Amino acid sequence: LLLLLFALAVASGYLRMGGESRILAVDPLRGQDRRELEIRGTVLESPRPRAWGCAFRFHVERVETMPDLPPLEILVESGPEAIPAPGERWVFRGHLASLPGPRHPRGFDAGAWLARQGIHHRLKVDQARHLPSGGGWGPVAVAWRLRAWLVGNLEACLQPEEARALVLGILLGEARVLPPDLQEAFRRSGTSHLLAASGLNVAVVTGLVFWLARRLGFAVQPAALPAAAGAGLYTLLAGSSPSVVRAAVMAWGGLLALVSGRRSSPANSLFLGALALLAFRPGWLQDVGFQLSMGAVMGMVAWCAPLERRLVKLPRCLQVGFSATLAASLATAPLLAWHFQEISAVSLLANLIMTPVAEALLPLGMATAVLAGFCEPLARLPGGACCLASEFLSAAARGFGAAVQ
């Protein structure tokens, strides 16, 4: 029976993926490159910094110059004069262009990756105009408002620009204000994943909320409810990327096992979470972020325990940190080499030193953002700790990055 269910799941996933691929392959703007367009819609993600400005995914609700066109997604490339926030509504006027190809032979093809998600063109912006948001009280709209509130609080409270950029990147994946040289240093050191909202963040948020609930006197079952809600809320705040959604599903599975009194198996939670996500979005199987996230967790599930047994002479905290970092690095190295044609020689050491500081920066940054919204003097203590941790991460990334130049 289990084999039959598995076969049916694989068959239905294959058929759905084929249908989804055909839908995403439809390009309503085919043959329109270099045409001037005016588009109206919503920013779908935090803008990624570029030397000339920023780039971000944009949901087009209406094309003013082609009103009969159905809603679609497009990559918008804007100059420094228009750097929007996720969830904001804008009108952009510019010229349509094809997607970029790989930077070197057999390198990562960003254009093909975007095309698999239904994005076939980019718009090079000449004029931009911000629109008032329509609002609404759905979960996503509320999450966007809360995210904007947290970002505004951090921007007002944390004065050093570089520290603020790092906290926003680690806390919410908000990389729009990160200096390009620092972003390159993180890339060279193999620690750029620390600047994105990741599955590790979901684990920290879920564990922290569960621990606080238990400290407040709640039993295990009642404490699991706010922990599950915290995982879901953070997933919406962070933009619901594949790695974050995967971690949230795993967290919910673990909490469900805890509530039901059963022992949670990390491997079972991982594969059940992956199955649920791929049943919902089969195309994520080809997403680089999903592959790296799954690879890292699979490596930790398979190799952490054997590695810890070989490191019994080290303190417990070093055993866990070194084994997890080594397992994740070894598991993701082939994927990094395949997709990006490069592996950082200092990645293992850099992650071992920098990851614990980045983990600590997550609750510190959240505390600073929340307290700054109610009483700014109370936010100064965690804010000062954020600045110290950010300075350490910046110096470490630049040091390790310079070592591999």
mmCIF file of C-alpha atoms in Angstrom:
data_model
loop_
_atom_site.group_PDB
_atom_site.id
_atom_site.type_symbol
_atom_site.label_atom_id
_atom_site.label_comp_id
_atom_site.label_asym_id
_atom_site.label_seq_id
_atom_site.Cartn_x
_atom_site.Cartn_y
_atom_site.Cartn_z
ATOM 1 C CA LEU A 1 0.000 0.000 0.000
ATOM 2 C CA LEU A 2 2.826 2.400 0.892
ATOM 3 C CA LEU A 3 4.605 1.627 -2.372
ATOM 4 C CA LEU A 4 1.354 2.245 -4.269
ATOM 5 C CA LEU A 5 0.839 5.585 -2.519
ATOM 6 C CA PHE A 6 4.448 6.545 -3.255
ATOM 7 C CA ALA A 7 4.041 5.617 -6.933
ATOM 8 C CA LEU A 8 0.820 7.634 -7.159
ATOM 9 C CA ALA A 9 2.513 10.622 -5.506
ATOM 10 C CA VAL A 10 5.431 10.464 -7.942
ATOM 11 C CA ALA A 11 3.100 10.114 -10.922
ATOM 12 C CA SER A 12 0.861 12.996 -9.851
ATOM 13 C CA GLY A 13 3.899 15.166 -9.148
ATOM 14 C CA TYR A 14 5.348 14.379 -12.551
ATOM 15 C CA LEU A 15 2.075 15.233 -14.299
ATOM 16 C CA ARG A 16 1.628 18.418 -12.290
ATOM 17 C CA MET A 17 5.215 19.477 -12.920
ATOM 18 C CA GLY A 18 4.679 18.950 -16.632
ATOM 19 C CA GLY A 19 1.550 21.084 -16.564
ATOM 20 C CA GLU A 20 3.195 23.747 -14.432
ATOM 21 C CA SER A 21 6.222 23.818 -16.735
ATOM 22 C CA ARG A 22 4.000 24.343 -19.771
ATOM 23 C CA ILE A 23 2.172 27.187 -18.024
ATOM 24 C CA LEU A 24 5.406 28.868 -16.896
ATOM 25 C CA ALA A 25 6.906 28.470 -20.367
ATOM 26 C CA VAL A 26 4.188 30.726 -21.838
ATOM 27 C CA ASP A 27 5.755 34.111 -22.626
ATOM 28 C CA PRO A 28 3.073 36.745 -23.339
ATOM 29 C CA LEU A 29 5.804 39.297 -24.154
ATOM 30 C CA ARG A 30 7.631 37.175 -26.709
ATOM 31 C CA GLY A 31 9.162 39.314 -29.452
ATOM 32 C CA GLN A 32 8.648 42.573 -27.536
ATOM 33 C CA ASP A 33 12.300 43.219 -26.521
ATOM 34 C CA ARG A 34 13.351 46.882 -26.719
ATOM 35 C CA ARG A 35 9.703 47.972 -26.598
ATOM 36 C CA GLU A 36 8.855 50.768 -24.160
ATOM 37 C CA LEU A 37 6.366 49.667 -21.492
ATOM 38 C CA GLU A 38 4.660 51.203 -18.477
ATOM 39 C CA ILE A 39 3.817 48.596 -15.851
ATOM 40 C CA ARG A 40 1.867 48.815 -12.603
ATOM 41 C CA GLY A 41 2.063 46.272 -9.772
ATOM 42 C CA THR A 42 3.672 45.051 -6.545
ATOM 43 C CA VAL A 43 7.287 44.428 -5.503
ATOM 44 C CA LEU A 44 7.657 40.736 -4.613
ATOM 45 C CA GLU A 45 11.041 40.657 -2.881
ATOM 46 C CA SER A 46 13.763 42.708 -1.275
ATOM 47 C CA PRO A 47 15.744 44.441 -4.070
ATOM 48 C CA ARG A 48 19.163 42.911 -4.696
ATOM 49 C CA PRO A 49 21.963 45.513 -4.875
ATOM 50 C CA ARG A 50 23.796 45.999 -8.163
ATOM 51 C CA ALA A 51 26.583 48.391 -9.134
ATOM 52 C CA TRP A 52 24.068 50.524 -11.049
ATOM 53 C CA GLY A 53 21.156 50.243 -8.585
ATOM 54 C CA CYS A 54 19.053 47.183 -7.787
ATOM 55 C CA ALA A 55 17.039 44.328 -9.313
ATOM 56 C CA PHE A 56 13.896 42.640 -8.004
ATOM 57 C CA ARG A 57 10.941 40.485 -8.998
ATOM 58 C CA PHE A 58 7.771 42.433 -9.752
ATOM 59 C CA HIS A 59 4.171 41.258 -10.107
ATOM 60 C CA VAL A 60 2.659 43.153 -13.032
ATOM 61 C CA GLU A 61 -1.042 43.818 -12.500
ATOM 62 C CA ARG A 62 -1.450 45.939 -15.634
ATOM 63 C CA VAL A 63 0.637 46.993 -18.612
ATOM 64 C CA GLU A 64 -0.596 50.487 -19.491
ATOM 65 C CA THR A 65 0.681 50.299 -23.068
ATOM 66 C CA MET A 66 -0.763 46.752 -23.535
ATOM 67 C CA PRO A 67 -3.963 46.693 -21.424
ATOM 68 C CA ASP A 68 -5.150 43.296 -22.739
ATOM 69 C CA LEU A 69 -2.077 41.515 -21.370
ATOM 70 C CA PRO A 70 -2.778 39.115 -18.439
ATOM 71 C CA PRO A 71 -0.992 39.552 -15.062
ATOM 72 C CA LEU A 72 2.590 38.280 -15.090
ATOM 73 C CA GLU A 73 5.931 38.532 -13.288
ATOM 74 C CA ILE A 74 8.981 40.392 -14.570
ATOM 75 C CA LEU A 75 12.484 41.282 -13.379
ATOM 76 C CA VAL A 76 12.811 45.027 -12.827
ATOM 77 C CA GLU A 77 16.214 46.735 -12.952
ATOM 78 C CA SER A 78 16.159 50.190 -11.386
ATOM 79 C CA GLY A 79 18.731 52.880 -10.631
ATOM 80 C CA PRO A 80 19.593 54.140 -7.130
ATOM 81 C CA GLU A 81 16.859 56.783 -7.314
ATOM 82 C CA ALA A 82 14.110 54.115 -7.000
ATOM 83 C CA ILE A 83 14.855 51.354 -4.472
ATOM 84 C CA PRO A 84 11.470 50.058 -3.265
ATOM 85 C CA ALA A 85 10.560 47.835 -0.336
ATOM 86 C CA PRO A 86 8.784 44.459 -0.648
ATOM 87 C CA GLY A 87 5.014 44.769 -0.783
ATOM 88 C CA GLU A 88 5.032 48.340 -2.135
ATOM 89 C CA ARG A 89 3.082 49.229 -5.269
ATOM 90 C CA TRP A 90 4.882 51.127 -8.059
ATOM 91 C CA VAL A 91 4.539 52.260 -11.640
ATOM 92 C CA PHE A 92 7.638 51.772 -13.792
ATOM 93 C CA ARG A 93 8.290 52.963 -17.333
ATOM 94 C CA GLY A 94 11.224 51.595 -19.277
ATOM 95 C CA HIS A 95 12.410 49.330 -22.064
ATOM 96 C CA LEU A 96 11.972 45.569 -22.182
ATOM 97 C CA ALA A 97 15.092 43.396 -22.495
ATOM 98 C CA SER A 98 15.963 39.704 -22.525
ATOM 99 C CA LEU A 99 17.254 37.982 -19.395
ATOM 100 C CA PRO A 100 21.010 37.728 -18.759
ATOM 101 C CA GLY A 101 22.830 34.503 -19.536
ATOM 102 C CA PRO A 102 25.677 32.808 -17.616
ATOM 103 C CA ARG A 103 28.723 34.918 -16.855
ATOM 104 C CA HIS A 104 31.062 32.134 -18.012
ATOM 105 C CA PRO A 105 30.649 28.792 -19.822
ATOM 106 C CA ARG A 106 28.746 26.203 -17.774
ATOM 107 C CA GLY A 107 28.229 28.815 -15.058
ATOM 108 C CA PHE A 108 24.979 29.531 -13.268
ATOM 109 C CA ASP A 109 22.363 30.632 -15.816
ATOM 110 C CA ALA A 110 20.213 33.206 -14.005
ATOM 111 C CA GLY A 111 18.034 33.682 -17.079
ATOM 112 C CA ALA A 112 17.130 29.988 -17.310
ATOM 113 C CA TRP A 113 16.508 29.875 -13.551
ATOM 114 C CA LEU A 114 14.096 32.806 -13.774
ATOM 115 C CA ALA A 115 12.386 31.353 -16.860
ATOM 116 C CA ARG A 116 11.574 28.182 -14.881
ATOM 117 C CA GLN A 117 9.681 30.455 -12.487
ATOM 118 C CA GLY A 118 7.712 32.109 -15.268
ATOM 119 C CA ILE A 119 9.884 35.249 -15.599
ATOM 120 C CA HIS A 120 11.047 35.724 -19.203
ATOM 121 C CA HIS A 121 12.043 39.404 -19.438
ATOM 122 C CA ARG A 122 13.519 42.311 -17.513
ATOM 123 C CA LEU A 123 12.497 45.952 -17.591
ATOM 124 C CA LYS A 124 15.244 48.587 -17.534
ATOM 125 C CA VAL A 125 13.606 51.481 -15.702
ATOM 126 C CA ASP A 126 13.705 55.062 -16.994
ATOM 127 C CA GLN A 127 10.942 56.530 -14.793
ATOM 128 C CA ALA A 128 9.419 55.340 -11.507
ATOM 129 C CA ARG A 129 6.474 56.428 -9.387
ATOM 130 C CA HIS A 130 5.434 55.093 -5.990
ATOM 131 C CA LEU A 131 1.738 54.296 -5.430
ATOM 132 C CA PRO A 132 -0.150 54.271 -2.129
ATOM 133 C CA SER A 133 -0.737 50.677 -1.021
ATOM 134 C CA GLY A 134 -4.250 49.366 -1.152
ATOM 135 C CA GLY A 135 -3.870 47.649 2.224
ATOM 136 C CA GLY A 136 -5.996 44.705 3.280
ATOM 137 C CA TRP A 137 -5.861 42.459 6.310
ATOM 138 C CA GLY A 138 -4.879 39.111 4.847
ATOM 139 C CA PRO A 139 -1.895 37.256 6.372
ATOM 140 C CA VAL A 140 0.511 38.368 3.638
ATOM 141 C CA ALA A 141 -0.607 42.030 3.809
ATOM 142 C CA VAL A 142 -0.254 42.050 7.602
ATOM 143 C CA ALA A 143 3.193 40.424 7.328
ATOM 144 C CA TRP A 144 4.323 43.092 4.814
ATOM 145 C CA ARG A 145 3.132 45.842 7.177
ATOM 146 C CA LEU A 146 4.927 44.256 10.116
ATOM 147 C CA ARG A 147 8.073 43.842 8.033
ATOM 148 C CA ALA A 148 7.986 47.519 6.988
ATOM 149 C CA TRP A 149 7.506 48.499 10.659
ATOM 150 C CA LEU A 150 10.505 46.406 11.783
ATOM 151 C CA VAL A 151 12.701 47.743 8.968
ATOM 152 C CA GLY A 152 11.731 51.339 9.783
ATOM 153 C CA ASN A 153 12.514 50.827 13.469
ATOM 154 C CA LEU A 154 15.960 49.405 12.719
ATOM 155 C CA GLU A 155 16.733 52.181 10.241
ATOM 156 C CA ALA A 156 15.877 54.771 12.916
ATOM 157 C CA CYS A 157 17.671 53.012 15.777
ATOM 158 C CA LEU A 158 20.872 51.572 14.280
ATOM 159 C CA GLN A 159 22.917 54.503 13.046
ATOM 160 C CA PRO A 160 26.026 52.817 11.556
ATOM 161 C CA GLU A 161 24.886 52.090 8.018
ATOM 162 C CA GLU A 162 26.923 48.911 7.635
ATOM 163 C CA ALA A 163 25.664 47.469 10.935
ATOM 164 C CA ARG A 164 22.081 48.268 9.943
ATOM 165 C CA ALA A 165 22.551 46.610 6.558
ATOM 166 C CA LEU A 166 23.922 43.417 8.105
ATOM 167 C CA VAL A 167 21.149 43.176 10.703
ATOM 168 C CA LEU A 168 18.482 43.696 8.021
ATOM 169 C CA GLY A 169 20.118 41.083 5.802
ATOM 170 C CA ILE A 170 20.406 38.429 8.518
ATOM 171 C CA LEU A 171 17.037 39.172 10.112
ATOM 172 C CA LEU A 172 14.818 39.556 7.031
ATOM 173 C CA GLY A 173 16.989 38.998 3.964
ATOM 174 C CA GLU A 174 16.801 42.754 3.309
ATOM 175 C CA ALA A 175 19.979 43.206 1.247
ATOM 176 C CA ARG A 176 19.082 46.420 -0.602
ATOM 177 C CA VAL A 177 21.387 48.657 1.494
ATOM 178 C CA LEU A 178 24.355 46.297 1.801
ATOM 179 C CA PRO A 179 27.582 47.839 0.445
ATOM 180 C CA PRO A 180 28.694 46.012 -2.731
ATOM 181 C CA ASP A 181 32.248 45.470 -1.432
ATOM 182 C CA LEU A 182 30.936 43.806 1.732
ATOM 183 C CA GLN A 183 28.570 41.626 -0.265
ATOM 184 C CA GLU A 184 31.500 40.518 -2.424
ATOM 185 C CA ALA A 185 33.563 39.764 0.711
ATOM 186 C CA PHE A 186 30.821 37.478 2.020
ATOM 187 C CA ARG A 187 30.630 35.758 -1.370
ATOM 188 C CA ARG A 188 34.379 35.161 -1.540
ATOM 189 C CA SER A 189 34.464 33.810 2.012
ATOM 190 C CA GLY A 190 31.615 31.372 1.295
ATOM 191 C CA THR A 191 29.321 32.941 3.904
ATOM 192 C CA SER A 192 26.850 34.835 1.707
ATOM 193 C CA HIS A 193 24.081 32.504 2.899
ATOM 194 C CA LEU A 194 24.292 34.308 6.257
ATOM 195 C CA LEU A 195 22.922 37.449 4.573
ATOM 196 C CA ALA A 196 19.714 35.729 3.476
ATOM 197 C CA ALA A 197 16.734 34.634 5.511
ATOM 198 C CA SER A 198 17.321 30.892 5.729
ATOM 199 C CA GLY A 199 16.080 27.724 7.362
ATOM 200 C CA LEU A 200 18.482 28.296 10.229
ATOM 201 C CA ASN A 201 16.578 31.479 11.089
ATOM 202 C CA VAL A 202 13.300 29.555 11.246
ATOM 203 C CA ALA A 203 14.872 27.040 13.644
ATOM 204 C CA VAL A 204 16.188 29.838 15.868
ATOM 205 C CA VAL A 205 12.818 31.659 15.933
ATOM 206 C CA THR A 206 10.838 28.463 16.604
ATOM 207 C CA GLY A 207 13.208 27.311 19.340
ATOM 208 C CA LEU A 208 13.312 30.744 20.972
ATOM 209 C CA VAL A 209 9.507 31.125 21.063
ATOM 210 C CA PHE A 210 9.108 27.581 22.413
ATOM 211 C CA TRP A 211 11.742 28.217 25.105
ATOM 212 C CA LEU A 212 10.095 31.499 26.143
ATOM 213 C CA ALA A 213 6.688 29.822 26.362
ATOM 214 C CA ARG A 214 8.110 27.069 28.543
ATOM 215 C CA ARG A 215 9.845 29.632 30.775
ATOM 216 C CA LEU A 216 6.491 31.386 31.215
ATOM 217 C CA GLY A 217 5.033 28.187 32.654
ATOM 218 C CA PHE A 218 3.262 26.699 29.639
ATOM 219 C CA ALA A 219 3.219 22.925 29.243
ATOM 220 C CA VAL A 220 4.735 21.297 26.166
ATOM 221 C CA GLN A 221 1.517 21.129 24.133
ATOM 222 C CA PRO A 222 0.361 24.740 24.729
ATOM 223 C CA ALA A 223 3.936 26.004 24.159
ATOM 224 C CA ALA A 224 4.014 24.337 20.735
ATOM 225 C CA LEU A 225 1.180 26.553 19.451
ATOM 226 C CA PRO A 226 3.001 29.932 19.699
ATOM 227 C CA ALA A 227 6.177 28.248 18.417
ATOM 228 C CA ALA A 228 4.317 27.029 15.305
ATOM 229 C CA ALA A 229 2.764 30.472 14.859
ATOM 230 C CA GLY A 230 6.211 32.067 15.173
ATOM 231 C CA ALA A 231 7.576 29.814 12.440
ATOM 232 C CA GLY A 232 4.677 30.717 10.144
ATOM 233 C CA LEU A 233 4.917 34.446 10.827
ATOM 234 C CA TYR A 234 8.667 34.512 10.212
ATOM 235 C CA THR A 235 8.160 32.610 6.945
ATOM 236 C CA LEU A 236 5.826 35.362 5.722
ATOM 237 C CA LEU A 237 8.138 38.124 7.006
ATOM 238 C CA ALA A 238 11.118 36.609 5.213
ATOM 239 C CA GLY A 239 9.367 36.380 1.862
ATOM 240 C CA SER A 240 8.504 32.636 1.813
ATOM 241 C CA SER A 241 11.598 31.495 -0.090
ATOM 242 C CA PRO A 242 11.887 27.719 -0.693
ATOM 243 C CA SER A 243 14.518 27.198 2.030
ATOM 244 C CA VAL A 244 12.468 29.115 4.613
ATOM 245 C CA VAL A 245 9.234 27.283 3.729
ATOM 246 C CA ARG A 246 11.073 23.939 3.925
ATOM 247 C CA ALA A 247 12.344 24.784 7.406
ATOM 248 C CA ALA A 248 8.881 25.900 8.545
ATOM 249 C CA VAL A 249 7.308 22.631 7.369
ATOM 250 C CA MET A 250 10.026 20.669 9.184
ATOM 251 C CA ALA A 251 9.467 22.747 12.334
ATOM 252 C CA TRP A 252 5.717 22.103 12.210
ATOM 253 C CA GLY A 253 6.365 18.368 11.757
ATOM 254 C CA GLY A 254 8.711 18.305 14.736
ATOM 255 C CA LEU A 255 6.258 20.229 16.920
ATOM 256 C CA LEU A 256 3.421 17.908 15.874
ATOM 257 C CA ALA A 257 5.503 14.893 16.890
ATOM 258 C CA LEU A 258 6.305 16.599 20.197
ATOM 259 C CA VAL A 259 2.623 17.341 20.901
ATOM 260 C CA SER A 260 1.542 13.797 20.010
ATOM 261 C CA GLY A 261 4.189 12.324 22.301
ATOM 262 C CA ARG A 262 6.129 10.635 19.514
ATOM 263 C CA ARG A 263 9.839 10.808 18.919
ATOM 264 C CA SER A 264 10.653 13.099 16.010
ATOM 265 C CA SER A 265 12.942 11.746 13.311
ATOM 266 C CA PRO A 266 14.925 14.520 11.534
ATOM 267 C CA ALA A 267 15.199 12.391 8.390
ATOM 268 C CA ASN A 268 11.455 11.695 8.315
ATOM 269 C CA SER A 269 10.651 15.366 8.943
ATOM 270 C CA LEU A 270 13.032 16.413 6.169
ATOM 271 C CA PHE A 271 11.656 14.069 3.526
ATOM 272 C CA LEU A 272 8.010 14.582 4.499
ATOM 273 C CA GLY A 273 8.597 18.339 4.337
ATOM 274 C CA ALA A 274 10.262 18.029 0.933
ATOM 275 C CA LEU A 275 7.418 15.827 -0.342
ATOM 276 C CA ALA A 276 4.788 18.314 0.848
ATOM 277 C CA LEU A 277 6.597 21.263 -0.741
ATOM 278 C CA LEU A 278 7.185 19.509 -4.045
ATOM 279 C CA ALA A 279 3.571 18.387 -4.168
ATOM 280 C CA PHE A 280 2.635 22.068 -3.876
ATOM 281 C CA ARG A 281 5.415 23.458 -6.106
ATOM 282 C CA PRO A 282 7.105 20.701 -8.180
ATOM 283 C CA GLY A 283 9.233 23.325 -9.954
ATOM 284 C CA TRP A 284 11.145 23.983 -6.733
ATOM 285 C CA LEU A 285 13.052 20.764 -7.414
ATOM 286 C CA GLN A 286 15.088 22.793 -9.946
ATOM 287 C CA ASP A 287 15.479 25.810 -7.642
ATOM 288 C CA VAL A 288 19.101 26.315 -6.544
ATOM 289 C CA GLY A 289 18.092 27.611 -3.115
ATOM 290 C CA PHE A 290 15.884 24.580 -2.503
ATOM 291 C CA GLN A 291 18.649 22.202 -3.591
ATOM 292 C CA LEU A 292 21.252 23.863 -1.354
ATOM 293 C CA SER A 293 18.886 23.969 1.608
ATOM 294 C CA MET A 294 17.929 20.310 1.251
ATOM 295 C CA GLY A 295 21.540 19.302 0.653
ATOM 296 C CA ALA A 296 22.783 21.109 3.763
ATOM 297 C CA VAL A 297 20.133 19.557 6.019
ATOM 298 C CA MET A 298 20.626 16.091 4.503
ATOM 299 C CA GLY A 299 24.345 16.390 5.183
ATOM 300 C CA MET A 300 23.740 17.380 8.814
ATOM 301 C CA VAL A 301 21.193 14.595 9.348
ATOM 302 C CA ALA A 302 23.514 11.955 7.872
ATOM 303 C CA TRP A 303 26.947 13.038 9.122
ATOM 304 C CA CYS A 304 26.596 15.163 12.261
ATOM 305 C CA ALA A 305 26.372 12.244 14.704
ATOM 306 C CA PRO A 306 29.372 10.310 13.244
ATOM 307 C CA LEU A 307 31.460 13.481 13.184
ATOM 308 C CA GLU A 308 30.566 14.355 16.778
ATOM 309 C CA ARG A 309 31.720 10.891 17.916
ATOM 310 C CA ARG A 310 35.121 11.612 16.375
ATOM 311 C CA LEU A 311 35.393 14.957 18.164
ATOM 312 C CA VAL A 312 34.764 13.791 21.732
ATOM 313 C CA LYS A 313 37.867 15.608 22.997
ATOM 314 C CA LEU A 314 36.429 18.996 22.046
ATOM 315 C CA PRO A 315 33.917 20.947 24.187
ATOM 316 C CA ARG A 316 30.303 20.105 23.410
ATOM 317 C CA CYS A 317 29.560 23.469 21.749
ATOM 318 C CA LEU A 318 32.542 23.060 19.423
ATOM 319 C CA GLN A 319 31.570 19.485 18.626
ATOM 320 C CA VAL A 320 28.107 20.538 17.473
ATOM 321 C CA GLY A 321 29.266 23.654 15.613
ATOM 322 C CA PHE A 322 32.181 22.027 13.796
ATOM 323 C CA SER A 323 30.285 18.852 12.849
ATOM 324 C CA ALA A 324 27.237 20.773 11.556
ATOM 325 C CA THR A 325 29.380 23.198 9.543
ATOM 326 C CA LEU A 326 31.557 20.442 8.080
ATOM 327 C CA ALA A 327 28.571 18.230 7.210
ATOM 328 C CA ALA A 328 26.652 21.067 5.517
ATOM 329 C CA SER A 329 29.767 22.281 3.666
ATOM 330 C CA LEU A 330 30.633 18.820 2.321
ATOM 331 C CA ALA A 331 27.047 18.155 1.241
ATOM 332 C CA THR A 332 26.620 21.452 -0.610
ATOM 333 C CA ALA A 333 30.116 21.629 -2.173
ATOM 334 C CA PRO A 334 29.159 19.577 -5.286
ATOM 335 C CA LEU A 335 26.050 21.720 -5.829
ATOM 336 C CA LEU A 336 28.032 24.952 -5.491
ATOM 337 C CA ALA A 337 30.668 23.684 -7.908
ATOM 338 C CA TRP A 338 28.016 22.613 -10.421
ATOM 339 C CA HIS A 339 25.893 25.765 -10.343
ATOM 340 C CA PHE A 340 28.488 28.488 -9.707
ATOM 341 C CA GLN A 341 31.792 26.919 -10.840
ATOM 342 C CA GLU A 342 33.560 27.947 -7.635
ATOM 343 C CA ILE A 343 34.100 26.854 -4.024
ATOM 344 C CA SER A 344 35.654 29.075 -1.362
ATOM 345 C CA ALA A 345 38.820 27.608 0.137
ATOM 346 C CA VAL A 346 38.139 29.291 3.489
ATOM 347 C CA SER A 347 34.410 28.532 3.639
ATOM 348 C CA LEU A 348 34.641 25.883 6.364
ATOM 349 C CA LEU A 349 36.719 27.981 8.750
ATOM 350 C CA ALA A 350 34.764 31.160 7.998
ATOM 351 C CA ASN A 351 31.410 29.482 8.646
ATOM 352 C CA LEU A 352 32.677 27.886 11.840
ATOM 353 C CA ILE A 353 33.667 31.309 13.219
ATOM 354 C CA MET A 354 30.922 33.520 11.791
ATOM 355 C CA THR A 355 27.775 31.365 11.976
ATOM 356 C CA PRO A 356 27.401 31.446 15.808
ATOM 357 C CA VAL A 357 27.663 35.250 15.749
ATOM 358 C CA ALA A 358 25.059 35.469 12.971
ATOM 359 C CA GLU A 359 22.738 33.179 14.973
ATOM 360 C CA ALA A 360 23.063 35.476 17.986
ATOM 361 C CA LEU A 361 22.398 38.517 15.806
ATOM 362 C CA LEU A 362 18.945 37.202 14.844
ATOM 363 C CA PRO A 363 17.268 37.462 18.309
ATOM 364 C CA LEU A 364 19.270 40.600 19.114
ATOM 365 C CA GLY A 365 18.103 42.281 15.912
ATOM 366 C CA MET A 366 14.486 41.241 16.484
ATOM 367 C CA ALA A 367 14.580 42.565 20.067
ATOM 368 C CA THR A 368 16.075 45.855 18.853
ATOM 369 C CA ALA A 369 13.449 46.262 16.126
ATOM 370 C CA VAL A 370 10.515 45.554 18.445
ATOM 371 C CA LEU A 371 11.752 47.639 21.389
ATOM 372 C CA ALA A 372 12.625 50.588 19.126
ATOM 373 C CA GLY A 373 8.992 50.759 18.052
ATOM 374 C CA PHE A 374 7.791 51.339 21.614
ATOM 375 C CA CYS A 375 10.674 52.798 23.628
ATOM 376 C CA GLU A 376 13.899 53.643 21.822
ATOM 377 C CA PRO A 377 16.055 53.922 25.001
ATOM 378 C CA LEU A 378 15.256 50.267 25.809
ATOM 379 C CA ALA A 379 16.493 49.282 22.339
ATOM 380 C CA ARG A 380 19.954 50.743 22.896
ATOM 381 C CA LEU A 381 21.322 47.736 24.818
ATOM 382 C CA PRO A 382 20.479 45.058 22.215
ATOM 383 C CA GLY A 383 21.227 47.651 19.516
ATOM 384 C CA GLY A 384 24.744 48.114 20.861
ATOM 385 C CA ALA A 385 25.246 44.345 20.879
ATOM 386 C CA CYS A 386 24.022 44.254 17.258
ATOM 387 C CA CYS A 387 26.621 46.855 16.288
ATOM 388 C CA LEU A 388 29.452 44.887 17.948
ATOM 389 C CA ALA A 389 28.369 41.625 16.314
ATOM 390 C CA SER A 390 27.989 43.338 12.938
ATOM 391 C CA GLU A 391 31.468 44.869 13.157
ATOM 392 C CA PHE A 392 32.898 41.433 13.920
ATOM 393 C CA LEU A 393 31.088 39.827 10.966
ATOM 394 C CA SER A 394 32.172 42.613 8.598
ATOM 395 C CA ALA A 395 35.809 42.352 9.666
ATOM 396 C CA ALA A 396 35.761 38.533 9.466
ATOM 397 C CA ALA A 397 34.140 38.507 6.004
ATOM 398 C CA ARG A 398 36.634 41.047 4.650
ATOM 399 C CA GLY A 399 39.547 39.163 6.200
ATOM 400 C CA PHE A 400 38.530 35.784 4.835
ATOM 401 C CA GLY A 401 37.531 37.314 1.505
ATOM 402 C CA ALA A 402 40.942 38.955 1.125
ATOM 403 C CA ALA A 403 42.649 35.639 1.895
ATOM 404 C CA VAL A 404 41.240 34.022 -1.257
ATOM 405 C CA GLN A 405 41.715 36.914 -3.700
#
